[in-house]
Amino acid sequence: MSWGPCRGRRMVLPEGIDEAEVADFVEGAQATKVKEVSARVHFGLTREVSWELGPFHVHYAEEYPCEVRFVQVTGAVQGDIDGATDLLARYLRPVREDDLLRAVDVADSIEQRRACLVRAGIGAPLTFDEPFFRRIADAVCDRDEMIREGGLWAAVYAFWPELRPLVAEMGRSEPAQTLRDQAAAVAATWH
């Protein structure tokens, strides 16, 4: 997923906030919808909507398989992106980074932990962050296949160079063939 030369942080939306709230905000600011895609996919995005607003774009997306809803601002000038992201965050009140991490730590089922890992990967900072890295790295090496899958998708979203060796190793030695193939495909495209 590439949304332009500069990107603001992805913001994971809390329960009860979805496309309608994002649309209300950006369309109220006179943004123009430039993209709207709905798809049924096995992995990836099932919904994506983008608006152009002056020097930047606002993107809303729904991730599959964990149905994480998130928003991101992109553009050419980082200062514009930061300002728009901060304004949007005040309106949408995204899930805070420490809450994303805490959710991974307290998840009480494998399915919930997998989903929390994906959410954490989506909401991870743009640059390397040790607490996020540690949780993703632990997940990639977990004994449970579903947790390893959640770790892989968290790594794909976080996309830090520090995660590449873990994903590459997963692509070589992961016991589950489908997951090994996915990791190998990700590692092959990760430059």
PDB file of N, CA, C and O in Angstrom, residues 101-168:
ATOM      1  N   LEU A 101      -0.525  -1.203  22.348  1.00  0.00           N
ATOM      2  CA  LEU A 101       0.429  -2.133  22.961  1.00  0.00           C
ATOM      3  C   LEU A 101      -0.208  -2.903  24.117  1.00  0.00           C
ATOM      4  O   LEU A 101      -0.043  -4.117  24.238  1.00  0.00           O
ATOM      5  N   ARG A 102      -0.931  -2.193  24.950  1.00  0.00           N
ATOM      6  CA  ARG A 102      -1.582  -2.834  26.090  1.00  0.00           C
ATOM      7  C   ARG A 102      -2.566  -3.908  25.621  1.00  0.00           C
ATOM      8  O   ARG A 102      -2.660  -4.981  26.210  1.00  0.00           O
ATOM      9  N   ALA A 103      -3.285  -3.644  24.548  1.00  0.00           N
ATOM     10  CA  ALA A 103      -4.247  -4.616  24.027  1.00  0.00           C
ATOM     11  C   ALA A 103      -3.561  -5.918  23.615  1.00  0.00           C
ATOM     12  O   ALA A 103      -4.094  -7.006  23.842  1.00  0.00           O
ATOM     13  N   VAL A 104      -2.365  -5.813  23.018  1.00  0.00           N
ATOM     14  CA  VAL A 104      -1.601  -7.011  22.661  1.00  0.00           C
ATOM     15  C   VAL A 104      -1.258  -7.787  23.930  1.00  0.00           C
ATOM     16  O   VAL A 104      -1.391  -9.009  23.985  1.00  0.00           O
ATOM     17  N   ASP A 105      -0.844  -7.075  24.962  1.00  0.00           N
ATOM     18  CA  ASP A 105      -0.395  -7.712  26.198  1.00  0.00           C
ATOM     19  C   ASP A 105      -1.519  -8.397  26.975  1.00  0.00           C
ATOM     20  O   ASP A 105      -1.281  -9.404  27.639  1.00  0.00           O
ATOM     21  N   VAL A 106      -2.719  -7.855  26.911  1.00  0.00           N
ATOM     22  CA  VAL A 106      -3.809  -8.395  27.735  1.00  0.00           C
ATOM     23  C   VAL A 106      -4.809  -9.237  26.953  1.00  0.00           C
ATOM     24  O   VAL A 106      -5.784  -9.712  27.531  1.00  0.00           O
ATOM     25  N   ALA A 107      -4.592  -9.426  25.672  1.00  0.00           N
ATOM     26  CA  ALA A 107      -5.521 -10.229  24.864  1.00  0.00           C
ATOM     27  C   ALA A 107      -5.719 -11.590  25.527  1.00  0.00           C
ATOM     28  O   ALA A 107      -4.754 -12.228  25.937  1.00  0.00           O
ATOM     29  N   ASP A 108      -6.964 -12.018  25.617  1.00  0.00           N
ATOM     30  CA  ASP A 108      -7.238 -13.253  26.351  1.00  0.00           C
ATOM     31  C   ASP A 108      -7.552 -14.456  25.470  1.00  0.00           C
ATOM     32  O   ASP A 108      -7.956 -15.495  25.975  1.00  0.00           O
ATOM     33  N   SER A 109      -7.348 -14.302  24.183  1.00  0.00           N
ATOM     34  CA  SER A 109      -7.489 -15.452  23.282  1.00  0.00           C
ATOM     35  C   SER A 109      -6.496 -15.296  22.131  1.00  0.00           C
ATOM     36  O   SER A 109      -5.999 -14.197  21.874  1.00  0.00           O
ATOM     37  N   ILE A 110      -6.244 -16.386  21.462  1.00  0.00           N
ATOM     38  CA  ILE A 110      -5.334 -16.347  20.317  1.00  0.00           C
ATOM     39  C   ILE A 110      -5.888 -15.434  19.231  1.00  0.00           C
ATOM     40  O   ILE A 110      -5.174 -14.612  18.668  1.00  0.00           O
ATOM     41  N   GLU A 111      -7.186 -15.566  18.945  1.00  0.00           N
ATOM     42  CA  GLU A 111      -7.809 -14.740  17.908  1.00  0.00           C
ATOM     43  C   GLU A 111      -7.729 -13.262  18.253  1.00  0.00           C
ATOM     44  O   GLU A 111      -7.448 -12.422  17.399  1.00  0.00           O
ATOM     45  N   GLN A 112      -7.988 -12.938  19.524  1.00  0.00           N
ATOM     46  CA  GLN A 112      -7.931 -11.540  19.938  1.00  0.00           C
ATOM     47  C   GLN A 112      -6.497 -11.009  19.867  1.00  0.00           C
ATOM     48  O   GLN A 112      -6.268  -9.888  19.412  1.00  0.00           O
ATOM     49  N   ARG A 113      -5.537 -11.803  20.287  1.00  0.00           N
ATOM     50  CA  ARG A 113      -4.143 -11.340  20.240  1.00  0.00           C
ATOM     51  C   ARG A 113      -3.708 -11.120  18.791  1.00  0.00           C
ATOM     52  O   ARG A 113      -3.031 -10.136  18.482  1.00  0.00           O
ATOM     53  N   ARG A 114      -4.098 -12.031  17.904  1.00  0.00           N
ATOM     54  CA  ARG A 114      -3.773 -11.871  16.476  1.00  0.00           C
ATOM     55  C   ARG A 114      -4.316 -10.544  15.959  1.00  0.00           C
ATOM     56  O   ARG A 114      -3.613  -9.769  15.303  1.00  0.00           O
ATOM     57  N   ALA A 115      -5.585 -10.256  16.251  1.00  0.00           N
ATOM     58  CA  ALA A 115      -6.200  -9.004  15.795  1.00  0.00           C
ATOM     59  C   ALA A 115      -5.507  -7.798  16.417  1.00  0.00           C
ATOM     60  O   ALA A 115      -5.262  -6.793  15.740  1.00  0.00           O
ATOM     61  N   CYS A 116      -5.152  -7.880  17.692  1.00  0.00           N
ATOM     62  CA  CYS A 116      -4.473  -6.772  18.364  1.00  0.00           C
ATOM     63  C   CYS A 116      -3.088  -6.530  17.780  1.00  0.00           C
ATOM     64  O   CYS A 116      -2.634  -5.387  17.691  1.00  0.00           O
ATOM     65  N   LEU A 117      -2.412  -7.597  17.374  1.00  0.00           N
ATOM     66  CA  LEU A 117      -1.107  -7.449  16.722  1.00  0.00           C
ATOM     67  C   LEU A 117      -1.239  -6.686  15.408  1.00  0.00           C
ATOM     68  O   LEU A 117      -0.439  -5.788  15.114  1.00  0.00           O
ATOM     69  N   VAL A 118      -2.243  -7.039  14.612  1.00  0.00           N
ATOM     70  CA  VAL A 118      -2.451  -6.342  13.332  1.00  0.00           C
ATOM     71  C   VAL A 118      -2.762  -4.871  13.593  1.00  0.00           C
ATOM     72  O   VAL A 118      -2.194  -3.982  12.951  1.00  0.00           O
ATOM     73  N   ARG A 119      -3.638  -4.603  14.563  1.00  0.00           N
ATOM     74  CA  ARG A 119      -3.961  -3.211  14.920  1.00  0.00           C
ATOM     75  C   ARG A 119      -2.705  -2.459  15.346  1.00  0.00           C
ATOM     76  O   ARG A 119      -2.501  -1.306  14.968  1.00  0.00           O
ATOM     77  N   ALA A 120      -1.858  -3.120  16.149  1.00  0.00           N
ATOM     78  CA  ALA A 120      -0.618  -2.476  16.602  1.00  0.00           C
ATOM     79  C   ALA A 120       0.306  -2.183  15.424  1.00  0.00           C
ATOM     80  O   ALA A 120       0.927  -1.120  15.370  1.00  0.00           O
ATOM     81  N   GLY A 121       0.408  -3.111  14.479  1.00  0.00           N
ATOM     82  CA  GLY A 121       1.237  -2.869  13.298  1.00  0.00           C
ATOM     83  C   GLY A 121       0.739  -1.686  12.488  1.00  0.00           C
ATOM     84  O   GLY A 121       1.520  -0.844  12.028  1.00  0.00           O
ATOM     85  N   ILE A 122      -0.574  -1.598  12.333  1.00  0.00           N
ATOM     86  CA  ILE A 122      -1.167  -0.478  11.585  1.00  0.00           C
ATOM     87  C   ILE A 122      -0.922   0.842  12.305  1.00  0.00           C
ATOM     88  O   ILE A 122      -0.575   1.846  11.695  1.00  0.00           O
ATOM     89  N   GLY A 123      -1.064   0.849  13.609  1.00  0.00           N
ATOM     90  CA  GLY A 123      -0.921   2.081  14.381  1.00  0.00           C
ATOM     91  C   GLY A 123       0.482   2.363  14.870  1.00  0.00           C
ATOM     92  O   GLY A 123       0.701   3.343  15.582  1.00  0.00           O
ATOM     93  N   ALA A 124       1.451   1.534  14.480  1.00  0.00           N
ATOM     94  CA  ALA A 124       2.833   1.721  14.935  1.00  0.00           C
ATOM     95  C   ALA A 124       3.408   3.031  14.399  1.00  0.00           C
ATOM     96  O   ALA A 124       3.017   3.506  13.336  1.00  0.00           O
ATOM     97  N   PRO A 125       4.358   3.606  15.134  1.00  0.00           N
ATOM     98  CA  PRO A 125       5.022   4.814  14.636  1.00  0.00           C
ATOM     99  C   PRO A 125       5.693   4.565  13.278  1.00  0.00           C
ATOM    100  O   PRO A 125       5.984   3.418  12.921  1.00  0.00           O
ATOM    101  N   LEU A 126       5.951   5.634  12.549  1.00  0.00           N
ATOM    102  CA  LEU A 126       6.574   5.505  11.230  1.00  0.00           C
ATOM    103  C   LEU A 126       8.022   5.060  11.303  1.00  0.00           C
ATOM    104  O   LEU A 126       8.538   4.468  10.365  1.00  0.00           O
ATOM    105  N   THR A 127       8.675   5.355  12.405  1.00  0.00           N
ATOM    106  CA  THR A 127      10.071   4.958  12.577  1.00  0.00           C
ATOM    107  C   THR A 127      10.164   3.926  13.694  1.00  0.00           C
ATOM    108  O   THR A 127       9.252   3.803  14.523  1.00  0.00           O
ATOM    109  N   PHE A 128      11.273   3.212  13.700  1.00  0.00           N
ATOM    110  CA  PHE A 128      11.485   2.128  14.649  1.00  0.00           C
ATOM    111  C   PHE A 128      11.101   2.536  16.067  1.00  0.00           C
ATOM    112  O   PHE A 128      11.448   3.616  16.539  1.00  0.00           O
ATOM    113  N   ASP A 129      10.387   1.635  16.726  1.00  0.00           N
ATOM    114  CA  ASP A 129       9.958   1.851  18.094  1.00  0.00           C
ATOM    115  C   ASP A 129      10.134   0.528  18.838  1.00  0.00           C
ATOM    116  O   ASP A 129       9.528  -0.481  18.461  1.00  0.00           O
ATOM    117  N   GLU A 130      10.974   0.527  19.861  1.00  0.00           N
ATOM    118  CA  GLU A 130      11.329  -0.708  20.568  1.00  0.00           C
ATOM    119  C   GLU A 130      10.123  -1.462  21.142  1.00  0.00           C
ATOM    120  O   GLU A 130      10.018  -2.674  20.953  1.00  0.00           O
ATOM    121  N   PRO A 131       9.185  -0.812  21.845  1.00  0.00           N
ATOM    122  CA  PRO A 131       8.053  -1.583  22.381  1.00  0.00           C
ATOM    123  C   PRO A 131       7.204  -2.259  21.289  1.00  0.00           C
ATOM    124  O   PRO A 131       6.781  -3.401  21.458  1.00  0.00           O
ATOM    125  N   PHE A 132       6.969  -1.575  20.189  1.00  0.00           N
ATOM    126  CA  PHE A 132       6.224  -2.192  19.085  1.00  0.00           C
ATOM    127  C   PHE A 132       7.059  -3.314  18.467  1.00  0.00           C
ATOM    128  O   PHE A 132       6.544  -4.399  18.184  1.00  0.00           O
ATOM    129  N   PHE A 133       8.341  -3.049  18.239  1.00  0.00           N
ATOM    130  CA  PHE A 133       9.217  -4.041  17.634  1.00  0.00           C
ATOM    131  C   PHE A 133       9.236  -5.321  18.471  1.00  0.00           C
ATOM    132  O   PHE A 133       9.127  -6.427  17.926  1.00  0.00           O
ATOM    133  N   ARG A 134       9.386  -5.183  19.763  1.00  0.00           N
ATOM    134  CA  ARG A 134       9.478  -6.348  20.647  1.00  0.00           C
ATOM    135  C   ARG A 134       8.218  -7.219  20.528  1.00  0.00           C
ATOM    136  O   ARG A 134       8.311  -8.442  20.430  1.00  0.00           O
ATOM    137  N   ARG A 135       7.055  -6.619  20.518  1.00  0.00           N
ATOM    138  CA  ARG A 135       5.811  -7.387  20.434  1.00  0.00           C
ATOM    139  C   ARG A 135       5.671  -8.063  19.073  1.00  0.00           C
ATOM    140  O   ARG A 135       5.231  -9.202  18.971  1.00  0.00           O
ATOM    141  N   ILE A 136       6.042  -7.351  18.011  1.00  0.00           N
ATOM    142  CA  ILE A 136       5.957  -7.937  16.671  1.00  0.00           C
ATOM    143  C   ILE A 136       6.968  -9.074  16.531  1.00  0.00           C
ATOM    144  O   ILE A 136       6.630 -10.153  16.033  1.00  0.00           O
ATOM    145  N   ALA A 137       8.196  -8.847  16.984  1.00  0.00           N
ATOM    146  CA  ALA A 137       9.234  -9.881  16.894  1.00  0.00           C
ATOM    147  C   ALA A 137       8.846 -11.120  17.700  1.00  0.00           C
ATOM    148  O   ALA A 137       9.018 -12.256  17.236  1.00  0.00           O
ATOM    149  N   ASP A 138       8.307 -10.917  18.893  1.00  0.00           N
ATOM    150  CA  ASP A 138       7.860 -12.060  19.698  1.00  0.00           C
ATOM    151  C   ASP A 138       6.759 -12.832  18.975  1.00  0.00           C
ATOM    152  O   ASP A 138       6.737 -14.063  18.994  1.00  0.00           O
ATOM    153  N   ALA A 139       5.856 -12.117  18.340  1.00  0.00           N
ATOM    154  CA  ALA A 139       4.748 -12.774  17.641  1.00  0.00           C
ATOM    155  C   ALA A 139       5.234 -13.583  16.443  1.00  0.00           C
ATOM    156  O   ALA A 139       4.764 -14.699  16.209  1.00  0.00           O
ATOM    157  N   VAL A 140       6.173 -13.029  15.684  1.00  0.00           N
ATOM    158  CA  VAL A 140       6.700 -13.729  14.512  1.00  0.00           C
ATOM    159  C   VAL A 140       7.343 -15.054  14.910  1.00  0.00           C
ATOM    160  O   VAL A 140       7.344 -16.015  14.138  1.00  0.00           O
ATOM    161  N   CYS A 141       7.840 -15.137  16.137  1.00  0.00           N
ATOM    162  CA  CYS A 141       8.517 -16.345  16.624  1.00  0.00           C
ATOM    163  C   CYS A 141       7.629 -17.187  17.555  1.00  0.00           C
ATOM    164  O   CYS A 141       8.106 -18.170  18.139  1.00  0.00           O
ATOM    165  N   ASP A 142       6.387 -16.838  17.710  1.00  0.00           N
ATOM    166  CA  ASP A 142       5.493 -17.542  18.636  1.00  0.00           C
ATOM    167  C   ASP A 142       5.257 -18.985  18.186  1.00  0.00           C
ATOM    168  O   ASP A 142       5.376 -19.301  17.003  1.00  0.00           O
ATOM    169  N   ARG A 143       4.880 -19.835  19.109  1.00  0.00           N
ATOM    170  CA  ARG A 143       4.636 -21.246  18.757  1.00  0.00           C
ATOM    171  C   ARG A 143       3.299 -21.440  18.059  1.00  0.00           C
ATOM    172  O   ARG A 143       3.093 -22.435  17.378  1.00  0.00           O
ATOM    173  N   ASP A 144       2.375 -20.471  18.184  1.00  0.00           N
ATOM    174  CA  ASP A 144       1.058 -20.598  17.566  1.00  0.00           C
ATOM    175  C   ASP A 144       1.052 -19.958  16.167  1.00  0.00           C
ATOM    176  O   ASP A 144       1.464 -18.810  15.994  1.00  0.00           O
ATOM    177  N   GLU A 145       0.557 -20.699  15.188  1.00  0.00           N
ATOM    178  CA  GLU A 145       0.537 -20.224  13.799  1.00  0.00           C
ATOM    179  C   GLU A 145      -0.276 -18.943  13.625  1.00  0.00           C
ATOM    180  O   GLU A 145       0.124 -18.042  12.885  1.00  0.00           O
ATOM    181  N   MET A 146      -1.419 -18.834  14.308  1.00  0.00           N
ATOM    182  CA  MET A 146      -2.245 -17.626  14.163  1.00  0.00           C
ATOM    183  C   MET A 146      -1.527 -16.389  14.709  1.00  0.00           C
ATOM    184  O   MET A 146      -1.647 -15.302  14.151  1.00  0.00           O
ATOM    185  N   ILE A 147      -0.783 -16.567  15.796  1.00  0.00           N
ATOM    186  CA  ILE A 147      -0.024 -15.446  16.351  1.00  0.00           C
ATOM    187  C   ILE A 147       1.098 -15.063  15.390  1.00  0.00           C
ATOM    188  O   ILE A 147       1.349 -13.875  15.149  1.00  0.00           O
ATOM    189  N   ARG A 148       1.768 -16.059  14.822  1.00  0.00           N
ATOM    190  CA  ARG A 148       2.831 -15.754  13.844  1.00  0.00           C
ATOM    191  C   ARG A 148       2.246 -15.006  12.646  1.00  0.00           C
ATOM    192  O   ARG A 148       2.863 -14.069  12.134  1.00  0.00           O
ATOM    193  N   GLU A 149       1.060 -15.403  12.208  1.00  0.00           N
ATOM    194  CA  GLU A 149       0.415 -14.699  11.101  1.00  0.00           C
ATOM    195  C   GLU A 149       0.117 -13.248  11.492  1.00  0.00           C
ATOM    196  O   GLU A 149       0.378 -12.319  10.723  1.00  0.00           O
ATOM    197  N   GLY A 150      -0.411 -13.023  12.701  1.00  0.00           N
ATOM    198  CA  GLY A 150      -0.655 -11.655  13.171  1.00  0.00           C
ATOM    199  C   GLY A 150       0.633 -10.857  13.230  1.00  0.00           C
ATOM    200  O   GLY A 150       0.665  -9.677  12.878  1.00  0.00           O
ATOM    201  N   GLY A 151       1.726 -11.514  13.665  1.00  0.00           N
ATOM    202  CA  GLY A 151       3.027 -10.856  13.696  1.00  0.00           C
ATOM    203  C   GLY A 151       3.512 -10.479  12.309  1.00  0.00           C
ATOM    204  O   GLY A 151       4.069  -9.387  12.108  1.00  0.00           O
ATOM    205  N   LEU A 152       3.309 -11.377  11.340  1.00  0.00           N
ATOM    206  CA  LEU A 152       3.717 -11.078   9.964  1.00  0.00           C
ATOM    207  C   LEU A 152       2.977  -9.852   9.435  1.00  0.00           C
ATOM    208  O   LEU A 152       3.584  -8.940   8.881  1.00  0.00           O
ATOM    209  N   TRP A 153       1.649  -9.812   9.617  1.00  0.00           N
ATOM    210  CA  TRP A 153       0.887  -8.672   9.097  1.00  0.00           C
ATOM    211  C   TRP A 153       1.197  -7.394   9.850  1.00  0.00           C
ATOM    212  O   TRP A 153       1.214  -6.308   9.264  1.00  0.00           O
ATOM    213  N   ALA A 154       1.493  -7.506  11.151  1.00  0.00           N
ATOM    214  CA  ALA A 154       1.929  -6.319  11.895  1.00  0.00           C
ATOM    215  C   ALA A 154       3.247  -5.798  11.317  1.00  0.00           C
ATOM    216  O   ALA A 154       3.430  -4.593  11.143  1.00  0.00           O
ATOM    217  N   ALA A 155       4.168  -6.722  10.990  1.00  0.00           N
ATOM    218  CA  ALA A 155       5.454  -6.324  10.398  1.00  0.00           C
ATOM    219  C   ALA A 155       5.258  -5.671   9.036  1.00  0.00           C
ATOM    220  O   ALA A 155       5.936  -4.696   8.703  1.00  0.00           O
ATOM    221  N   VAL A 156       4.329  -6.190   8.254  1.00  0.00           N
ATOM    222  CA  VAL A 156       4.056  -5.614   6.935  1.00  0.00           C
ATOM    223  C   VAL A 156       3.583  -4.168   7.078  1.00  0.00           C
ATOM    224  O   VAL A 156       4.022  -3.290   6.340  1.00  0.00           O
ATOM    225  N   TYR A 157       2.715  -3.912   8.040  1.00  0.00           N
ATOM    226  CA  TYR A 157       2.225  -2.544   8.225  1.00  0.00           C
ATOM    227  C   TYR A 157       3.287  -1.644   8.838  1.00  0.00           C
ATOM    228  O   TYR A 157       3.442  -0.503   8.428  1.00  0.00           O
ATOM    229  N   ALA A 158       4.019  -2.119   9.844  1.00  0.00           N
ATOM    230  CA  ALA A 158       5.058  -1.288  10.462  1.00  0.00           C
ATOM    231  C   ALA A 158       6.180  -1.016   9.458  1.00  0.00           C
ATOM    232  O   ALA A 158       6.691   0.101   9.375  1.00  0.00           O
ATOM    233  N   PHE A 159       6.592  -2.027   8.713  1.00  0.00           N
ATOM    234  CA  PHE A 159       7.516  -1.913   7.578  1.00  0.00           C
ATOM    235  C   PHE A 159       8.836  -1.233   7.914  1.00  0.00           C
ATOM    236  O   PHE A 159       9.371  -0.457   7.135  1.00  0.00           O
ATOM    237  N   TRP A 160       9.391  -1.507   9.090  1.00  0.00           N
ATOM    238  CA  TRP A 160      10.690  -0.960   9.449  1.00  0.00           C
ATOM    239  C   TRP A 160      11.783  -1.872   8.928  1.00  0.00           C
ATOM    240  O   TRP A 160      11.645  -3.094   8.942  1.00  0.00           O
ATOM    241  N   PRO A 161      12.909  -1.338   8.518  1.00  0.00           N
ATOM    242  CA  PRO A 161      14.026  -2.183   8.056  1.00  0.00           C
ATOM    243  C   PRO A 161      14.450  -3.214   9.107  1.00  0.00           C
ATOM    244  O   PRO A 161      14.885  -4.308   8.767  1.00  0.00           O
ATOM    245  N   GLU A 162      14.293  -2.876  10.376  1.00  0.00           N
ATOM    246  CA  GLU A 162      14.674  -3.790  11.449  1.00  0.00           C
ATOM    247  C   GLU A 162      13.829  -5.065  11.458  1.00  0.00           C
ATOM    248  O   GLU A 162      14.249  -6.087  12.019  1.00  0.00           O
ATOM    249  N   LEU A 163      12.667  -5.027  10.848  1.00  0.00           N
ATOM    250  CA  LEU A 163      11.787  -6.205  10.804  1.00  0.00           C
ATOM    251  C   LEU A 163      12.090  -7.121   9.627  1.00  0.00           C
ATOM    252  O   LEU A 163      11.696  -8.282   9.626  1.00  0.00           O
ATOM    253  N   ARG A 164      12.771  -6.600   8.619  1.00  0.00           N
ATOM    254  CA  ARG A 164      13.024  -7.382   7.401  1.00  0.00           C
ATOM    255  C   ARG A 164      13.715  -8.719   7.673  1.00  0.00           C
ATOM    256  O   ARG A 164      13.288  -9.745   7.130  1.00  0.00           O
ATOM    257  N   PRO A 165      14.785  -8.776   8.496  1.00  0.00           N
ATOM    258  CA  PRO A 165      15.424 -10.078   8.731  1.00  0.00           C
ATOM    259  C   PRO A 165      14.477 -11.105   9.357  1.00  0.00           C
ATOM    260  O   PRO A 165      14.547 -12.291   9.033  1.00  0.00           O
ATOM    261  N   LEU A 166      13.597 -10.665  10.235  1.00  0.00           N
ATOM    262  CA  LEU A 166      12.634 -11.586  10.840  1.00  0.00           C
ATOM    263  C   LEU A 166      11.671 -12.148   9.801  1.00  0.00           C
ATOM    264  O   LEU A 166      11.361 -13.344   9.801  1.00  0.00           O
ATOM    265  N   VAL A 167      11.183 -11.269   8.923  1.00  0.00           N
ATOM    266  CA  VAL A 167      10.254 -11.707   7.882  1.00  0.00           C
ATOM    267  C   VAL A 167      10.970 -12.622   6.890  1.00  0.00           C
ATOM    268  O   VAL A 167      10.422 -13.647   6.469  1.00  0.00           O
ATOM    269  N   ALA A 168      12.204 -12.278   6.530  1.00  0.00           N
ATOM    270  CA  ALA A 168      12.977 -13.123   5.605  1.00  0.00           C
ATOM    271  C   ALA A 168      13.205 -14.506   6.203  1.00  0.00           C
ATOM    272  O   ALA A 168      13.052 -15.526   5.512  1.00  0.00           O
TER     273      ALA A 168
END
